[in-house]
mmCIF file of the C-alpha atoms, coordinates in Angstrom:
data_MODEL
# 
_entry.id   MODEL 
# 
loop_
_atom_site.group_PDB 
_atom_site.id 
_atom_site.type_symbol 
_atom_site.label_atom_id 
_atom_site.label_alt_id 
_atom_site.label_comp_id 
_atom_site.label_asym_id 
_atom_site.label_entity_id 
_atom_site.label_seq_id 
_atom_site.pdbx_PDB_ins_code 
_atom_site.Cartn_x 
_atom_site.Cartn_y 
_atom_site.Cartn_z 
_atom_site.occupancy 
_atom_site.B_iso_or_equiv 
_atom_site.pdbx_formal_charge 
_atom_site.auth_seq_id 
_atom_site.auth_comp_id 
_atom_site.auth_asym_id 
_atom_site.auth_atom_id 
_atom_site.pdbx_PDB_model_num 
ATOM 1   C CA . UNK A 1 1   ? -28.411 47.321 -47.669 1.00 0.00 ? 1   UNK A CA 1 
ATOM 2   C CA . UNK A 1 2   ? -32.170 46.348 -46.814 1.00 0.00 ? 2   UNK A CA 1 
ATOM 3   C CA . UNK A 1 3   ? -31.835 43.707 -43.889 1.00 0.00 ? 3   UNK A CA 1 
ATOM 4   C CA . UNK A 1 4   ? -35.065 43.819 -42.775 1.00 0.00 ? 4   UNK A CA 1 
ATOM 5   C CA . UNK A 1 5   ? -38.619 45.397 -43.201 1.00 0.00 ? 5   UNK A CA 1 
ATOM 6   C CA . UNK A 1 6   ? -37.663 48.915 -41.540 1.00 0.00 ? 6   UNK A CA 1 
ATOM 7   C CA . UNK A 1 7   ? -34.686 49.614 -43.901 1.00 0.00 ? 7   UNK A CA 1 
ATOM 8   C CA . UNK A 1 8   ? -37.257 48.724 -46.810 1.00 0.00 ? 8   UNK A CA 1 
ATOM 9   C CA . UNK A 1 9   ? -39.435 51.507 -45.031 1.00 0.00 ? 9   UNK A CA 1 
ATOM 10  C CA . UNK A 1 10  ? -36.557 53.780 -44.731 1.00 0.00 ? 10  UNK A CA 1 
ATOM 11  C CA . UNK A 1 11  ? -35.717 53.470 -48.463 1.00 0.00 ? 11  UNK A CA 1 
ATOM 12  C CA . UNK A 1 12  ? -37.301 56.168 -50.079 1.00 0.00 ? 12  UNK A CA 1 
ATOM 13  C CA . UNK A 1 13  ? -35.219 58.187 -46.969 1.00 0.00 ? 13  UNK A CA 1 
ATOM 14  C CA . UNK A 1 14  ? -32.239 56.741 -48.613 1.00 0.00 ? 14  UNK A CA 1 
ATOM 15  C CA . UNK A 1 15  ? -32.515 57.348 -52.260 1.00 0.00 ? 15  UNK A CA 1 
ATOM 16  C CA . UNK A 1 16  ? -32.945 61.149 -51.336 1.00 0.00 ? 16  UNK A CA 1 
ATOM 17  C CA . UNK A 1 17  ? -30.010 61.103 -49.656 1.00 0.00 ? 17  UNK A CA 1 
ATOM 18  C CA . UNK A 1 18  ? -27.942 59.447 -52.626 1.00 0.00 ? 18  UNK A CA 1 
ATOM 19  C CA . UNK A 1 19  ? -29.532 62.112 -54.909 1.00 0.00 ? 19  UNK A CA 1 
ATOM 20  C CA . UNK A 1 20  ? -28.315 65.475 -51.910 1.00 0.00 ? 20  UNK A CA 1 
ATOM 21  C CA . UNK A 1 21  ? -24.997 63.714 -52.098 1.00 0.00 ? 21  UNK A CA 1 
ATOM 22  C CA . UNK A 1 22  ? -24.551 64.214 -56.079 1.00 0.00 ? 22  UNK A CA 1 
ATOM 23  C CA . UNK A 1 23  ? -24.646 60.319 -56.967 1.00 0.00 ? 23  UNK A CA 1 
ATOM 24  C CA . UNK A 1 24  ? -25.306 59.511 -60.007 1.00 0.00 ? 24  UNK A CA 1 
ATOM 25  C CA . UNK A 1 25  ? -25.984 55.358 -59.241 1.00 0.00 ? 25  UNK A CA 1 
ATOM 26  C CA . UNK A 1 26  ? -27.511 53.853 -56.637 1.00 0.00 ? 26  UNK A CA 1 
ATOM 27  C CA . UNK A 1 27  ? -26.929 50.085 -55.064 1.00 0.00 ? 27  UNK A CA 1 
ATOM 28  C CA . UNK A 1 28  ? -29.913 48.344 -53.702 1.00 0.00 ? 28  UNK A CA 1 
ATOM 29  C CA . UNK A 1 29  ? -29.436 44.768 -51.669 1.00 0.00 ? 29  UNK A CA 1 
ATOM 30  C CA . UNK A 1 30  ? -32.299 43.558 -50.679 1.00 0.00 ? 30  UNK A CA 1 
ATOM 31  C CA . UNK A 1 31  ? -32.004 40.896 -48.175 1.00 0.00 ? 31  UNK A CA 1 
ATOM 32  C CA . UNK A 1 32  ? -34.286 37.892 -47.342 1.00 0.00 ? 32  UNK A CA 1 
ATOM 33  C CA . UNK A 1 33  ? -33.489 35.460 -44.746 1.00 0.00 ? 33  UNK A CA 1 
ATOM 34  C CA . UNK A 1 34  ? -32.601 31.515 -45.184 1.00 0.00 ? 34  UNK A CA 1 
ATOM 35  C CA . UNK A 1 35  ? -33.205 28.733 -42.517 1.00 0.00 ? 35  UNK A CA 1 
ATOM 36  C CA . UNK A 1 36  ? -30.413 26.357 -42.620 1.00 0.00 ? 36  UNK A CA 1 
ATOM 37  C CA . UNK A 1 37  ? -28.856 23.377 -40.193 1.00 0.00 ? 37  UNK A CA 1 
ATOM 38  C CA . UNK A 1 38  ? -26.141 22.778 -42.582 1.00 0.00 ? 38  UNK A CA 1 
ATOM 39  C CA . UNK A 1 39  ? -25.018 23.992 -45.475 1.00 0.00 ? 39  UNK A CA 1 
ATOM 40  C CA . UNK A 1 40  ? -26.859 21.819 -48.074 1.00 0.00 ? 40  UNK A CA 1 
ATOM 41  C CA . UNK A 1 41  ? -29.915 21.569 -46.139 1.00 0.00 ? 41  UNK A CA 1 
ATOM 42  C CA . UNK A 1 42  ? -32.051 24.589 -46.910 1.00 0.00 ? 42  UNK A CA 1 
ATOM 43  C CA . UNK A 1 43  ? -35.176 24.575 -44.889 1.00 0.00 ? 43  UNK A CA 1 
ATOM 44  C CA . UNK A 1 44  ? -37.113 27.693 -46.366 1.00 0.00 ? 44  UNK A CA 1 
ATOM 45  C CA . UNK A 1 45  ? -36.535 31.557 -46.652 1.00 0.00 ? 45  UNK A CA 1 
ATOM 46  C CA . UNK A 1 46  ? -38.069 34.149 -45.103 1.00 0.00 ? 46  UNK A CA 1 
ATOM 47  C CA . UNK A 1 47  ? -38.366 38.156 -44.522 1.00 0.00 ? 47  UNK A CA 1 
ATOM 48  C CA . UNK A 1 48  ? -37.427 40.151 -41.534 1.00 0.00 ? 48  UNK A CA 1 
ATOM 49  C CA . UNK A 1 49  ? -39.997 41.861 -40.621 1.00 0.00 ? 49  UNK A CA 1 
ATOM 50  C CA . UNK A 1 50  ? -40.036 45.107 -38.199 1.00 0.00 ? 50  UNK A CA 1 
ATOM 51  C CA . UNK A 1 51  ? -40.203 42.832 -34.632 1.00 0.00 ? 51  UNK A CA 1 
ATOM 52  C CA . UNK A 1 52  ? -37.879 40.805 -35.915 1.00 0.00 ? 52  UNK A CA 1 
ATOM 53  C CA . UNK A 1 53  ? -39.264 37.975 -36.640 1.00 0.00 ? 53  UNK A CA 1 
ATOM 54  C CA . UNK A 1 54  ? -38.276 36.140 -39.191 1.00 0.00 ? 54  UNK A CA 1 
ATOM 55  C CA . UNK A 1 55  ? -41.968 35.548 -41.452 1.00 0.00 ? 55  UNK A CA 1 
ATOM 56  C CA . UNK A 1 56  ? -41.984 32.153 -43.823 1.00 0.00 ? 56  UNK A CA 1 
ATOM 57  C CA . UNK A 1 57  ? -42.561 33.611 -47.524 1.00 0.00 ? 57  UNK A CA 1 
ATOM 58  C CA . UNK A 1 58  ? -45.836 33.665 -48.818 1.00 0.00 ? 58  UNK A CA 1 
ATOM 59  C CA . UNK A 1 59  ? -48.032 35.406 -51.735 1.00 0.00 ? 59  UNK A CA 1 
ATOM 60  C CA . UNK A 1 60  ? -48.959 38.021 -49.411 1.00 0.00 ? 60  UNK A CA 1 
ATOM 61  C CA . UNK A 1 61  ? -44.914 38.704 -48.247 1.00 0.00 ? 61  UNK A CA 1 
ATOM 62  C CA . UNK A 1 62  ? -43.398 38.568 -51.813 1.00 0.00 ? 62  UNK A CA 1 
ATOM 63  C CA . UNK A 1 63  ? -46.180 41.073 -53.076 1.00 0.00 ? 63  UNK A CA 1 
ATOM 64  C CA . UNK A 1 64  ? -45.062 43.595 -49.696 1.00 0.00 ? 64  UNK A CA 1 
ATOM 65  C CA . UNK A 1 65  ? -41.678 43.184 -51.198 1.00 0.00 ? 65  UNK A CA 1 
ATOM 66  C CA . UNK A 1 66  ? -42.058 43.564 -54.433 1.00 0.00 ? 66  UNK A CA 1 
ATOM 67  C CA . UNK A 1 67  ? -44.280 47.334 -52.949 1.00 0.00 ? 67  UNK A CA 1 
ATOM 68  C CA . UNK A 1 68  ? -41.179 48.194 -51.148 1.00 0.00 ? 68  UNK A CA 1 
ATOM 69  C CA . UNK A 1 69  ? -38.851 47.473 -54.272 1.00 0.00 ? 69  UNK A CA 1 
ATOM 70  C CA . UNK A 1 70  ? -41.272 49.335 -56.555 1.00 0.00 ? 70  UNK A CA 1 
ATOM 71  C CA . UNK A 1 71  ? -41.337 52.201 -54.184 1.00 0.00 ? 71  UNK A CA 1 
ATOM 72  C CA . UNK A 1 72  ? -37.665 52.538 -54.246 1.00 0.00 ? 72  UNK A CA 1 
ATOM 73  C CA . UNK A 1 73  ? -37.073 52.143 -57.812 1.00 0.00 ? 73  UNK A CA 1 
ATOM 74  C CA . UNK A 1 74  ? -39.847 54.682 -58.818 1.00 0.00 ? 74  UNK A CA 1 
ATOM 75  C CA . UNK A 1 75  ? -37.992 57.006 -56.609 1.00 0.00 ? 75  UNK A CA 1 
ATOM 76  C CA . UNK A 1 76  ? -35.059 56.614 -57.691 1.00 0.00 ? 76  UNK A CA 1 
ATOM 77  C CA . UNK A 1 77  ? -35.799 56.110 -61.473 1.00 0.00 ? 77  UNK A CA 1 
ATOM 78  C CA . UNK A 1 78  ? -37.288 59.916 -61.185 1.00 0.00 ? 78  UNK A CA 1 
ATOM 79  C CA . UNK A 1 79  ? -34.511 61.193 -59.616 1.00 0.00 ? 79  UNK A CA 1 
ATOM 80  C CA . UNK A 1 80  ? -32.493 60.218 -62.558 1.00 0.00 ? 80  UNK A CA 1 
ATOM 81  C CA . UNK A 1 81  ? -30.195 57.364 -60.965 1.00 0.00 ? 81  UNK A CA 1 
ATOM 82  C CA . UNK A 1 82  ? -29.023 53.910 -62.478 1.00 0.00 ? 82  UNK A CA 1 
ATOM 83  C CA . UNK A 1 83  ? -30.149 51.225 -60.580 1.00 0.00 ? 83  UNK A CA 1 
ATOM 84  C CA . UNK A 1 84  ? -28.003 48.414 -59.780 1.00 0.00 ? 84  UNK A CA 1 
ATOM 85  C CA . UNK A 1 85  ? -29.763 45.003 -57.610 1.00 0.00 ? 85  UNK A CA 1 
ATOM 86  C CA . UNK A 1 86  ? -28.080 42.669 -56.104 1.00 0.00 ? 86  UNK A CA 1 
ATOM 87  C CA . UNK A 1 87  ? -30.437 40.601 -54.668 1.00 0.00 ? 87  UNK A CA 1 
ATOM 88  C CA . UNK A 1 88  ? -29.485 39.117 -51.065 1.00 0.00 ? 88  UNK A CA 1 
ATOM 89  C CA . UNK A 1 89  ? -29.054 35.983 -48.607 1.00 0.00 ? 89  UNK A CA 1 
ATOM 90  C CA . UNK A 1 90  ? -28.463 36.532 -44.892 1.00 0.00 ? 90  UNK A CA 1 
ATOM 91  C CA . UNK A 1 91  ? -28.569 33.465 -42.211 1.00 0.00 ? 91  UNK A CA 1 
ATOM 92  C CA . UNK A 1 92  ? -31.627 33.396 -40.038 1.00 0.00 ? 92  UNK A CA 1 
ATOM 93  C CA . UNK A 1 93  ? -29.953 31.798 -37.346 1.00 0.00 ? 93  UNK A CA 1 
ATOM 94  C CA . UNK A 1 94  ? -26.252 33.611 -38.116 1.00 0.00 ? 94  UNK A CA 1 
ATOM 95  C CA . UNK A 1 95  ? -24.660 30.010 -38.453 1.00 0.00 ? 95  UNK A CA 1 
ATOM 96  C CA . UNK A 1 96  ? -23.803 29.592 -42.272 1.00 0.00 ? 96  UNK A CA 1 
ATOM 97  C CA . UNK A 1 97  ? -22.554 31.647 -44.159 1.00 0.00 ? 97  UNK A CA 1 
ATOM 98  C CA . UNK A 1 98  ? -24.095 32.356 -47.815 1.00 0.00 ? 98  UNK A CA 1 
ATOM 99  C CA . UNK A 1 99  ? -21.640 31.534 -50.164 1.00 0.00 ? 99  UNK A CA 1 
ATOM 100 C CA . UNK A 1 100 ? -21.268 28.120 -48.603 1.00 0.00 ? 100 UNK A CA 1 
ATOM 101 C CA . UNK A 1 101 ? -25.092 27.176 -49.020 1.00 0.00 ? 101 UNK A CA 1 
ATOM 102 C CA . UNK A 1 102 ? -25.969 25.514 -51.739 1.00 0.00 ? 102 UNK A CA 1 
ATOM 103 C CA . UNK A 1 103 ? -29.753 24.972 -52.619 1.00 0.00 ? 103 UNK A CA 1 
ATOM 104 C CA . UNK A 1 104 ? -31.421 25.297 -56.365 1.00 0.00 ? 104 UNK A CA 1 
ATOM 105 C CA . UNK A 1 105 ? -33.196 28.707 -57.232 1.00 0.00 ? 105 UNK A CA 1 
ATOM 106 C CA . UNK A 1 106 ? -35.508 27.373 -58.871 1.00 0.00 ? 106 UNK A CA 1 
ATOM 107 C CA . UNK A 1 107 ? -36.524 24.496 -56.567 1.00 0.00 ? 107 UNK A CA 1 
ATOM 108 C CA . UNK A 1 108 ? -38.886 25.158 -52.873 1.00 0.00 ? 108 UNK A CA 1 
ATOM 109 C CA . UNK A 1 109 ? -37.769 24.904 -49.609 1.00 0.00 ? 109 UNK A CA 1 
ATOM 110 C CA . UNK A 1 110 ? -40.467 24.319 -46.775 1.00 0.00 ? 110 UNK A CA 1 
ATOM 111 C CA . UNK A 1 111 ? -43.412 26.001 -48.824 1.00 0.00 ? 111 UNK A CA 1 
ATOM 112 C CA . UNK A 1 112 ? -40.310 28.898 -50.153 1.00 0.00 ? 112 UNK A CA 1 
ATOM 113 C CA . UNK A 1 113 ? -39.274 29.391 -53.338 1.00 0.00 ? 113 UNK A CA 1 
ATOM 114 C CA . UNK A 1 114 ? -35.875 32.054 -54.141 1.00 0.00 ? 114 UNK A CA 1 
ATOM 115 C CA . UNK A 1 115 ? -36.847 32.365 -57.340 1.00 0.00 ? 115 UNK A CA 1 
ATOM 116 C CA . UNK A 1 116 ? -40.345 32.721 -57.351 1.00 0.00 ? 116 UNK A CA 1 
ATOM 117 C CA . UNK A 1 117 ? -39.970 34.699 -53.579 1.00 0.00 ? 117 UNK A CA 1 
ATOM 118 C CA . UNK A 1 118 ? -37.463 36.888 -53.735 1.00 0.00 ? 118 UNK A CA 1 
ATOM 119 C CA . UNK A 1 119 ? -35.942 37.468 -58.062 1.00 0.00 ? 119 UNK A CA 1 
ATOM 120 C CA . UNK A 1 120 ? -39.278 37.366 -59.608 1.00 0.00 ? 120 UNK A CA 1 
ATOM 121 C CA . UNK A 1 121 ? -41.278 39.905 -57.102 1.00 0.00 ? 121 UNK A CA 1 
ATOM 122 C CA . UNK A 1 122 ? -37.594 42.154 -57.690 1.00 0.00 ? 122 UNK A CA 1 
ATOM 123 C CA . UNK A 1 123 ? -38.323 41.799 -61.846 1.00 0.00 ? 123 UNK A CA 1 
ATOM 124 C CA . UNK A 1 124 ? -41.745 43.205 -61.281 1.00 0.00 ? 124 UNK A CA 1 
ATOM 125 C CA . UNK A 1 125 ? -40.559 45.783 -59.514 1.00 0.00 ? 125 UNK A CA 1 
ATOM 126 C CA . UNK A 1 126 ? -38.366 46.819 -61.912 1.00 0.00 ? 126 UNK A CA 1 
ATOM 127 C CA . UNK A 1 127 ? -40.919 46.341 -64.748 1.00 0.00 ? 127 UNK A CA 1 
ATOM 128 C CA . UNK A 1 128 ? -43.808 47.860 -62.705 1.00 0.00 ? 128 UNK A CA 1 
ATOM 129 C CA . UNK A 1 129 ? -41.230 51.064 -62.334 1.00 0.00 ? 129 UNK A CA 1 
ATOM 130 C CA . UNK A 1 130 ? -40.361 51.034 -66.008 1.00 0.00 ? 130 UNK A CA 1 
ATOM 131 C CA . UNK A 1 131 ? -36.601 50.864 -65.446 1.00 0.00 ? 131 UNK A CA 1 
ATOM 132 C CA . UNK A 1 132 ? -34.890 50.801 -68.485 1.00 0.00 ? 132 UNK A CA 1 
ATOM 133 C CA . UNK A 1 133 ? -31.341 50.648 -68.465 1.00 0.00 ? 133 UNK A CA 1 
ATOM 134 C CA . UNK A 1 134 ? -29.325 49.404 -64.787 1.00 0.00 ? 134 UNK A CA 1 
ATOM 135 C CA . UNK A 1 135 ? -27.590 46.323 -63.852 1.00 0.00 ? 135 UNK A CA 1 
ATOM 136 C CA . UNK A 1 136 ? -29.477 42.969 -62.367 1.00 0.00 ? 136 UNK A CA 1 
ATOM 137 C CA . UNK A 1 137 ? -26.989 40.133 -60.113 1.00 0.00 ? 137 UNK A CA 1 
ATOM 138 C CA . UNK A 1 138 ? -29.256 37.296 -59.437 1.00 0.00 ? 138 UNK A CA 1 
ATOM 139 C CA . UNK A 1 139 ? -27.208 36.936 -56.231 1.00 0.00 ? 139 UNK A CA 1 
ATOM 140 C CA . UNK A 1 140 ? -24.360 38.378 -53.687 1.00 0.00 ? 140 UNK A CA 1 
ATOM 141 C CA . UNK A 1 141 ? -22.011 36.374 -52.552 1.00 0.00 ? 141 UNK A CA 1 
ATOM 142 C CA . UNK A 1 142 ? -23.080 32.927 -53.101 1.00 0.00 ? 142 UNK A CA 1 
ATOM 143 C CA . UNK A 1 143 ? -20.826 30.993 -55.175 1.00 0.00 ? 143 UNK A CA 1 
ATOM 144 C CA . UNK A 1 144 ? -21.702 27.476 -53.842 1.00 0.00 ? 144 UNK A CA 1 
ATOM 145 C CA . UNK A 1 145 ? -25.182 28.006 -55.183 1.00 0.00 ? 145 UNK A CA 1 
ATOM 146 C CA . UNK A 1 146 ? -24.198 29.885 -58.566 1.00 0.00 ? 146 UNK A CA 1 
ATOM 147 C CA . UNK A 1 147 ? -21.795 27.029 -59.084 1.00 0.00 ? 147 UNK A CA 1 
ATOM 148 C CA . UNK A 1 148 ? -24.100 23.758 -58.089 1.00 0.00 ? 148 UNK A CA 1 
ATOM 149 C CA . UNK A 1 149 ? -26.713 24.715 -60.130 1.00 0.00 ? 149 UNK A CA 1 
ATOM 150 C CA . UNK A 1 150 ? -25.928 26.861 -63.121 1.00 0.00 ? 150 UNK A CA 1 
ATOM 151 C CA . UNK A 1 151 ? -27.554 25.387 -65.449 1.00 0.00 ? 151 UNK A CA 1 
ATOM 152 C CA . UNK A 1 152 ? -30.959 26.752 -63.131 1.00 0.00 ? 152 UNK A CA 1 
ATOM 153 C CA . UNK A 1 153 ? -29.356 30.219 -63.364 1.00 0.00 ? 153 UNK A CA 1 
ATOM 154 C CA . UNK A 1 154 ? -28.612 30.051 -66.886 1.00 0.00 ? 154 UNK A CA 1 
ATOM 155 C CA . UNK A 1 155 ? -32.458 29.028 -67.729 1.00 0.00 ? 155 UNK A CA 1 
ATOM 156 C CA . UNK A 1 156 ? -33.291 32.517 -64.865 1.00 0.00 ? 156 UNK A CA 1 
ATOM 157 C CA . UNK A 1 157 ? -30.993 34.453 -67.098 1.00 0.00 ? 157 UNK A CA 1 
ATOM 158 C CA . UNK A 1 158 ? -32.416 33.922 -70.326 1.00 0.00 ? 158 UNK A CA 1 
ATOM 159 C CA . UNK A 1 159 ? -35.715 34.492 -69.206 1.00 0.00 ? 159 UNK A CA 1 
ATOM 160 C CA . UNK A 1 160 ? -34.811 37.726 -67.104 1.00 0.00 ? 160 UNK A CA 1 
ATOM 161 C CA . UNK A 1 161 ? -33.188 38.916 -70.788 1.00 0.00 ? 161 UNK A CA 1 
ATOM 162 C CA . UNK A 1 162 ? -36.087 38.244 -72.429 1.00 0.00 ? 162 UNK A CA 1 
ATOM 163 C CA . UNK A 1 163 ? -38.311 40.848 -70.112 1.00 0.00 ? 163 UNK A CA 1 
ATOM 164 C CA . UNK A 1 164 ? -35.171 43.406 -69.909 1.00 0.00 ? 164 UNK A CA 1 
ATOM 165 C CA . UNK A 1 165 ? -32.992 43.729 -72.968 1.00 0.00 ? 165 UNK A CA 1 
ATOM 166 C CA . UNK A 1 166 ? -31.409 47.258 -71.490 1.00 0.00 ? 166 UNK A CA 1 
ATOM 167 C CA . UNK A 1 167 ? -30.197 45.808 -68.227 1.00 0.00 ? 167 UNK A CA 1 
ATOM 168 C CA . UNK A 1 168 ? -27.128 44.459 -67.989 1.00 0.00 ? 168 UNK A CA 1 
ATOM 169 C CA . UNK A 1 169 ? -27.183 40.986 -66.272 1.00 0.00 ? 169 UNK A CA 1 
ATOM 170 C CA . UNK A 1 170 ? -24.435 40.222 -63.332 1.00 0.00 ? 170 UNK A CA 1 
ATOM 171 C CA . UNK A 1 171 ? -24.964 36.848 -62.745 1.00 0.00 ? 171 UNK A CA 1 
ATOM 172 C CA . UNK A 1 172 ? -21.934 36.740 -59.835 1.00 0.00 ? 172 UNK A CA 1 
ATOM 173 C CA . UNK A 1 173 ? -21.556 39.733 -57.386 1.00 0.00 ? 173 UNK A CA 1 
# 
């Protein structure tokens, strides 16, 4: 799991430990942060960063994450593992829980974007590491959100297959 900006740091750390334990597959959840009152009121998303603080996306943050995801997958990818994302939505505040928010992918939230933010910036990684074969979940446990607006995730899929015709899309995890 990558909560925050140090366990993106640590990453590379913890691919090399996969590979000394004889895996042969490796799991990455990255995590980004949402801002919500209630449940259907989405108020932006954002990335932990190593105070703590919760920073509001922006070109500059989704291109840092994208780095870290690129480092990771490079590292990985040479060490001869599969690759499996499942992309990831933690509470800012620790008051909702994911699969109860629902919001659009594709739509912004205060100046944030998930799509745009947080899948796209973890496509390029994957394309800028030349991963060919793995498994992609647009999302981890949010089923209010997958099931609200599939038709959004359908139009993500397609257009994700399009770019990676040797990973195998998990649109539910």
């Amino acid at each position: 799991l990558m909560f925050h900006e140090a366990d993106f740091q640590n990453c590379p750390l913890q691919v090399k430990k996969v590979v000394s334990l004889g895996n042969s597959r490796v799991n990455f959840v990255p995590t980004i942060h949402y801002k919500a009152l209630l449940s259907d009121s989405i108020e932006g998303f954002c990335f932990r960063s190593l105070t703590g603080e919760c920073v509001p996306f922006t070109a500059e943050v989704a291109l840092k994450l994208e780095n870290y995801l690129y480092d990771c997958f490079t590292l990985a990818n040479a060490s001869g593992l599969q690759i499996s994302v499942v992309p990831h939505l933690d509470s800012a505040k620790g008051n909702i829980w994911r699969n109860d928010i629902l919001f659009d992918p594709a739509r912004g939230y205060g100046g944030s974007n998930y799509t745009d933010d947080f899948l796209r910036p973890s496509w390029r990684a994957l394309q800028r590491a030349n991963i060919q074969q793995g498994t992609f979940s647009f999302q981890g446990e949010m089923g209010a959100t997958i099931f609200h607006h599939s038709n959004t995730y359908l139009k993500l899929v397609n257009e994700f297959r399009k770019q990676f015709m040797n990973i195998r899309i998990v649109a539910l995890a």
